[in-house]
Structures are given as structure tokens and as C-alpha cells.
Amino acid sequence: MASEITYAEVKFHNTSPAAVIKVPPETKKQQHHPQKCPLWLPWLISLLLLLLCIALVAVLVAPFSHSSDKTPAFKQKFKEWSCDSAAPGGKEKSWACCPKGWKRFEGSCYYLSGDMMSWADSEQNCTGMGSHLVVINSEAEQDFLSKEVKKPSRRENHYIGLSAQMGQWHWVDQTPFNVTAAFWREGEPSNPDYEKCVVIHRTSRALNNWNDVQCNDHNRICEAAAIIV
């Protein structure tokens, strides 16, 4: 007898439906917003540019104003002038002028005083006329001044713009002192620690006539650039 096969249908009522995986929505790309510059930044840049322009103008203009600042002062101090040819035989005619009573040599005017003052007052007096105590730059200039002080109307000593500071000789216009181009009397300078000012001594030999002295009252020689017209 054939065996019977029994089929049974089984249903699972508690079976969960297929799991659903939730995918998070795509993350939005972060938008890049440019950072706004501070409101004061353009003003700062403008101010810096303005200061830079002012500095450039000062650097460019300063040398010219410094080189000519004394000429107008010298020009305004005097009403009467004496002029002669600045370049004889030159193609362009020009005149070099000095105040009346001053002496001209090459490109400078010289005032030899008739009164006496201390060295400091002498320099102040020259400055008040738009000039300075004479600075001697050449043997020719020294020879010219030596002949001027030897005239009968001149006194014994005339201050020049040379003085001792901390044992060193200095010209009033900051020209470097050149010991090889100095015109000292024999044996001078004798005591720069005590005799700190320098004069041209009238009765000494024409070229070698500088003498260091105490800075009390003597005559003076002022110098200024001649006015060219």
C-alpha cells in the first residue's frame, strides 16, 4: 500500500515587511559668502597714500629750499647794491651783485666790520644780515681776505667762522675742516682748550695769519653768496 504524503500550508503572520533603509537627504553644499571689508579700510589706505605723497614731496623739495633759503633773506636786507660783470667775455651777460660797502671776490660778498663783538655775537650779527662768518675754502680766498685786512683802516684781528668744539675745529656751515688747507701763524693754534675762536691777524704774513684767541671782542668778516642777475 502506497504511503500518503500530506502537505501542510504554513503562514507566518508576525513576519515583518522588508526593512526600509532611510537615506538622509543629500547635504546641501555650504555656500561661500565673501567677507565684507571693514568700512574704515579704504580711509586708512587713502591716508597712507596721502602721507606717502607728502613724504616724497618733502624729500624732493627740501634740498632746493635749503640751498636757497638764505639768498632771499640776504637780498631783502639791503636796498643799495653794487654790480659788476659775473662772467666777462661770456656769451650770456650776467651780473654779480653785493650790497654797497661789501667786497666781492669770485662768487661771494664779504663784509669787514668796523665795530667789535664777541665771536658768538659776531656770528649772530652776520646771520641777521642773511650771511655767516666767513668760511675760507681756498688759498685764493685767503689771499684776498689777507690783503683786505691789511688796509690802513682795519684793526688787528678779524673773526672767521672757525671755532673749537671739544678740542676739534669746526666751520660754521659744517664744511669739514681740512688741516692741510689751514693758514695758521707759526706756533698756532697754541691753546684750543682755552682760545677757542679764530681770527685773521692783520700784521702776520699774508697767507699764514690765523690765530686762535679767546672769544671776546674783535672785528669780524661776514660772507654771503653774491646775487646773480
C-alpha positions as a Markdown table, in Angstrom:
| # | Residue | x | y | z |
|---|---|---|---|---|
| 1 | Met | 0.0 | 0.0 | 0.0 |
| 2 | Ala | 1.4 | 3.2 | -1.1 |
| 3 | Ser | 2.2 | 5.8 | 1.7 |
| 4 | Glu | 0.3 | 9.0 | 1.6 |
| 5 | Ile | 2.1 | 12.4 | 1.5 |
| 6 | Thr | 0.4 | 15.1 | 3.5 |
| 7 | Tyr | 1.1 | 18.7 | 2.6 |
| 8 | Ala | 0.6 | 21.5 | 5.1 |
| 9 | Glu | 0.4 | 25.2 | 4.4 |
| 10 | Val | 2.2 | 27.3 | 7.0 |
| 11 | Lys | 1.6 | 31.1 | 7.2 |
| 12 | Phe | 3.7 | 33.3 | 9.4 |
| 13 | His | 1.5 | 36.1 | 10.5 |
| 14 | Asn | 4.2 | 38.0 | 12.5 |
| 15 | Thr | 6.7 | 38.4 | 9.8 |
| 16 | Ser | 7.8 | 42.0 | 9.4 |
| 17 | Pro | 7.9 | 43.6 | 6.0 |
| 18 | Ala | 11.2 | 44.1 | 4.4 |
| 19 | Ala | 13.2 | 46.7 | 6.3 |
| 20 | Val | 13.4 | 50.0 | 4.6 |
| 21 | Ile | 16.6 | 51.9 | 4.9 |
| 22 | Lys | 16.1 | 55.6 | 5.1 |
| 23 | Val | 18.8 | 57.6 | 3.3 |
| 24 | Pro | 19.3 | 61.1 | 4.7 |
| 25 | Pro | 18.7 | 63.8 | 2.1 |
| 26 | Glu | 21.8 | 65.0 | 0.3 |
| 27 | Thr | 23.6 | 67.5 | 2.3 |
| 28 | Lys | 23.5 | 70.9 | 0.7 |
| 29 | Lys | 26.8 | 72.3 | -0.3 |
| 30 | Gln | 27.8 | 75.1 | 2.0 |
| 31 | Gln | 27.6 | 78.4 | 0.2 |
| 32 | His | 30.7 | 80.6 | 0.4 |
| 33 | His | 29.9 | 84.2 | 1.1 |
| 34 | Pro | 32.8 | 86.7 | 0.6 |
| 35 | Gln | 33.7 | 88.5 | 3.8 |
| 36 | Lys | 32.9 | 92.2 | 3.6 |
| 37 | Cys | 35.9 | 94.5 | 4.2 |
| 38 | Pro | 35.7 | 96.9 | 7.1 |
| 39 | Leu | 34.3 | 100.4 | 6.3 |
| 40 | Trp | 37.4 | 102.1 | 7.7 |
| 41 | Leu | 39.9 | 100.2 | 5.5 |
| 42 | Pro | 39.6 | 102.4 | 2.3 |
| 43 | Trp | 40.0 | 105.5 | 4.5 |
| 44 | Leu | 43.2 | 104.0 | 6.0 |
| 45 | Ile | 44.6 | 103.2 | 2.6 |
| 46 | Ser | 43.9 | 106.7 | 1.4 |
| 47 | Leu | 45.5 | 108.3 | 4.4 |
| 48 | Leu | 48.6 | 106.2 | 4.0 |
| 49 | Leu | 48.9 | 107.1 | 0.3 |
| 50 | Leu | 48.5 | 110.8 | 1.2 |
| 51 | Leu | 51.3 | 110.6 | 3.8 |
| 52 | Leu | 53.5 | 108.8 | 1.3 |
| 53 | Cys | 52.9 | 111.6 | -1.2 |
| 54 | Ile | 53.7 | 114.3 | 1.4 |
| 55 | Ala | 57.0 | 112.5 | 2.3 |
| 56 | Leu | 58.0 | 112.2 | -1.3 |
| 57 | Val | 57.4 | 116.0 | -1.9 |
| 58 | Ala | 59.4 | 116.8 | 1.3 |
| 59 | Val | 62.3 | 114.7 | 0.1 |
| 60 | Leu | 62.3 | 116.2 | -3.4 |
| 61 | Val | 61.8 | 119.9 | -2.3 |
| 62 | Ala | 63.9 | 120.1 | 0.8 |
| 63 | Pro | 67.3 | 120.2 | -0.8 |
| 64 | Phe | 66.3 | 123.0 | -3.1 |
| 65 | Ser | 64.7 | 125.1 | -0.4 |
| 66 | His | 67.7 | 124.6 | 1.9 |
| 67 | Ser | 70.2 | 125.6 | -0.7 |
| 68 | Ser | 68.4 | 128.9 | -1.5 |
| 69 | Asp | 66.8 | 129.8 | 1.9 |
| 70 | Lys | 69.5 | 132.4 | 2.7 |
| 71 | Thr | 69.6 | 134.2 | -0.6 |
| 72 | Pro | 66.2 | 135.9 | -0.3 |
| 73 | Ala | 67.0 | 136.9 | 3.3 |
| 74 | Phe | 70.3 | 138.4 | 2.2 |
| 75 | Lys | 68.6 | 140.1 | -0.7 |
| 76 | Gln | 65.9 | 141.7 | 1.4 |
| 77 | Lys | 68.3 | 143.1 | 4.0 |
| 78 | Phe | 69.8 | 145.7 | 1.7 |
| 79 | Lys | 68.4 | 148.4 | -0.6 |
| 80 | Glu | 71.6 | 149.6 | -2.4 |
| 81 | Trp | 73.7 | 147.2 | -4.4 |
| 82 | Ser | 76.8 | 147.4 | -6.5 |
| 83 | Cys | 77.0 | 145.0 | -9.5 |
| 84 | Asp | 79.7 | 144.1 | -12.0 |
| 85 | Ser | 80.1 | 141.5 | -14.7 |
| 86 | Ala | 79.9 | 138.0 | -13.3 |
| 87 | Ala | 81.4 | 136.4 | -16.5 |
| 88 | Pro | 83.5 | 138.8 | -18.6 |
| 89 | Gly | 83.6 | 137.6 | -22.2 |
| 90 | Gly | 80.9 | 135.1 | -21.7 |
| 91 | Lys | 78.1 | 134.6 | -24.3 |
| 92 | Glu | 75.4 | 135.3 | -21.8 |
| 93 | Lys | 75.7 | 138.6 | -19.9 |
| 94 | Ser | 75.1 | 138.3 | -16.2 |
| 95 | Trp | 75.9 | 140.5 | -13.2 |
| 96 | Ala | 77.1 | 139.6 | -9.7 |
| 97 | Cys | 75.8 | 142.0 | -7.1 |
| 98 | Cys | 76.9 | 142.7 | -3.5 |
| 99 | Pro | 75.4 | 145.3 | -1.0 |
| 100 | Lys | 77.2 | 148.6 | -1.1 |
| 101 | Gly | 80.1 | 148.6 | 1.4 |
| 102 | Trp | 80.7 | 144.8 | 0.8 |
| 103 | Lys | 83.6 | 143.4 | -1.1 |
| 104 | Arg | 83.1 | 140.8 | -3.9 |
| 105 | Phe | 85.5 | 138.0 | -4.7 |
| 106 | Glu | 84.5 | 135.4 | -7.2 |
| 107 | Gly | 81.0 | 134.2 | -6.2 |
| 108 | Ser | 80.9 | 135.7 | -2.7 |
| 109 | Cys | 80.3 | 139.0 | -0.9 |
| 110 | Tyr | 82.3 | 140.0 | 2.2 |
| 111 | Tyr | 81.6 | 142.4 | 4.9 |
| 112 | Leu | 84.6 | 143.6 | 7.1 |
| 113 | Ser | 83.2 | 145.2 | 10.2 |
| 114 | Gly | 84.3 | 148.5 | 11.8 |
| 115 | Asp | 83.0 | 147.6 | 15.3 |
| 116 | Met | 83.9 | 144.7 | 17.6 |
| 117 | Met | 81.9 | 141.9 | 19.1 |
| 118 | Ser | 82.4 | 138.5 | 20.7 |
| 119 | Trp | 82.6 | 135.5 | 18.4 |
| 120 | Ala | 79.0 | 134.4 | 19.2 |
| 121 | Asp | 77.6 | 137.9 | 18.7 |
| 122 | Ser | 79.6 | 138.3 | 15.5 |
| 123 | Glu | 78.0 | 135.1 | 14.1 |
| 124 | Gln | 74.6 | 136.3 | 15.2 |
| 125 | Asn | 75.2 | 139.7 | 13.6 |
| 126 | Cys | 76.2 | 138.0 | 10.3 |
| 127 | Thr | 73.2 | 135.7 | 10.4 |
| 128 | Gly | 70.9 | 138.7 | 10.9 |
| 129 | Met | 72.2 | 140.1 | 7.6 |
| 130 | Gly | 71.5 | 136.8 | 5.8 |
| 131 | Ser | 75.1 | 135.7 | 5.8 |
| 132 | His | 77.6 | 133.9 | 8.2 |
| 133 | Leu | 81.1 | 134.3 | 9.5 |
| 134 | Val | 83.4 | 133.7 | 6.6 |
| 135 | Val | 84.4 | 130.1 | 5.6 |
| 136 | Ile | 87.7 | 130.0 | 3.8 |
| 137 | Asn | 87.8 | 127.3 | 1.1 |
| 138 | Ser | 90.9 | 128.2 | -1.0 |
| 139 | Glu | 94.3 | 129.8 | -1.0 |
| 140 | Ala | 93.0 | 132.5 | -3.4 |
| 141 | Glu | 90.2 | 133.4 | -1.0 |
| 142 | Gln | 92.7 | 133.5 | 1.9 |
| 143 | Asp | 95.0 | 135.8 | -0.1 |
| 144 | Phe | 92.1 | 138.2 | -1.0 |
| 145 | Leu | 91.0 | 138.5 | 2.7 |
| 146 | Ser | 94.6 | 138.9 | 4.0 |
| 147 | Lys | 95.0 | 141.9 | 1.7 |
| 148 | Glu | 91.7 | 143.4 | 2.8 |
| 149 | Val | 92.6 | 143.2 | 6.5 |
| 150 | Lys | 96.0 | 144.8 | 5.8 |
| 151 | Lys | 94.4 | 148.1 | 4.7 |
| 152 | Pro | 95.2 | 151.0 | 7.0 |
| 153 | Ser | 91.7 | 151.4 | 8.2 |
| 154 | Arg | 91.5 | 147.8 | 9.6 |
| 155 | Arg | 92.0 | 146.7 | 13.2 |
| 156 | Glu | 94.3 | 144.0 | 14.3 |
| 157 | Asn | 92.0 | 140.9 | 14.4 |
| 158 | His | 89.0 | 139.8 | 12.3 |
| 159 | Tyr | 86.9 | 136.8 | 13.3 |
| 160 | Ile | 86.4 | 134.0 | 10.8 |
| 161 | Gly | 83.8 | 131.2 | 11.0 |
| 162 | Leu | 86.2 | 128.7 | 12.7 |
| 163 | Ser | 85.9 | 127.6 | 16.3 |
| 164 | Ala | 86.9 | 124.7 | 18.6 |
| 165 | Gln | 84.3 | 122.3 | 19.9 |
| 166 | Met | 85.5 | 119.6 | 22.3 |
| 167 | Gly | 89.1 | 120.1 | 21.0 |
| 168 | Gln | 88.2 | 119.9 | 17.4 |
| 169 | Trp | 88.0 | 122.7 | 14.8 |
| 170 | His | 84.6 | 123.3 | 13.1 |
| 171 | Trp | 83.4 | 125.7 | 10.4 |
| 172 | Val | 80.1 | 127.4 | 11.0 |
| 173 | Asp | 78.5 | 126.0 | 7.8 |
| 174 | Gln | 79.6 | 122.4 | 8.6 |
| 175 | Thr | 82.2 | 122.4 | 5.9 |
| 176 | Pro | 84.7 | 119.7 | 7.0 |
| 177 | Phe | 87.9 | 121.2 | 8.5 |
| 178 | Asn | 90.9 | 120.3 | 6.4 |
| 179 | Val | 94.1 | 120.6 | 8.4 |
| 180 | Thr | 96.2 | 120.7 | 5.2 |
| 181 | Ala | 94.3 | 123.7 | 3.9 |
| 182 | Ala | 94.6 | 125.8 | 7.1 |
| 183 | Phe | 96.6 | 129.0 | 7.3 |
| 184 | Trp | 97.9 | 129.2 | 10.9 |
| 185 | Arg | 100.6 | 131.5 | 12.1 |
| 186 | Glu | 103.8 | 129.8 | 13.2 |
| 187 | Gly | 103.2 | 128.2 | 16.6 |
| 188 | Glu | 99.4 | 128.3 | 16.3 |
| 189 | Pro | 97.0 | 127.1 | 17.3 |
| 190 | Ser | 98.6 | 127.4 | 20.7 |
| 191 | Asn | 95.7 | 126.6 | 23.1 |
| 192 | Pro | 92.4 | 125.4 | 21.6 |
| 193 | Asp | 91.1 | 124.4 | 25.0 |
| 194 | Tyr | 91.2 | 128.0 | 26.2 |
| 195 | Glu | 91.4 | 130.0 | 23.0 |
| 196 | Lys | 88.5 | 128.5 | 21.1 |
| 197 | Cys | 87.9 | 131.1 | 18.3 |
| 198 | Val | 90.0 | 132.0 | 15.3 |
| 199 | Val | 90.9 | 135.4 | 13.8 |
| 200 | Ile | 92.9 | 136.6 | 10.8 |
| 201 | His | 95.8 | 138.6 | 12.4 |
| 202 | Arg | 96.5 | 141.8 | 10.5 |
| 203 | Thr | 100.2 | 142.1 | 10.9 |
| 204 | Ser | 101.1 | 138.5 | 10.2 |
| 205 | Arg | 102.3 | 137.3 | 6.8 |
| 206 | Ala | 99.6 | 137.3 | 4.1 |
| 207 | Leu | 98.8 | 133.6 | 3.8 |
| 208 | Asn | 99.7 | 132.3 | 7.3 |
| 209 | Asn | 97.9 | 134.6 | 9.6 |
| 210 | Trp | 95.3 | 132.6 | 11.5 |
| 211 | Asn | 95.5 | 132.9 | 15.3 |
| 212 | Asp | 93.4 | 131.1 | 18.0 |
| 213 | Val | 92.2 | 133.6 | 20.6 |
| 214 | Gln | 89.7 | 133.9 | 23.5 |
| 215 | Cys | 86.2 | 134.6 | 22.1 |
| 216 | Asn | 85.9 | 138.2 | 23.4 |
| 217 | Asp | 85.5 | 141.3 | 21.3 |
| 218 | His | 87.2 | 141.6 | 17.8 |
| 219 | Asn | 86.2 | 142.7 | 14.3 |
| 220 | Arg | 84.5 | 140.2 | 12.0 |
| 221 | Ile | 84.2 | 139.1 | 8.4 |
| 222 | Cys | 80.8 | 138.1 | 7.1 |
| 223 | Glu | 80.2 | 136.1 | 3.9 |
| 224 | Ala | 77.2 | 135.5 | 1.6 |
| 225 | Ala | 76.8 | 134.3 | -1.9 |
| 226 | Ala | 76.7 | 137.1 | -4.5 |
| 227 | Ile | 73.3 | 137.7 | -6.1 |
| 228 | Ile | 73.4 | 136.9 | -9.8 |
| 229 | Val | 71.1 | 138.9 | -12.1 |
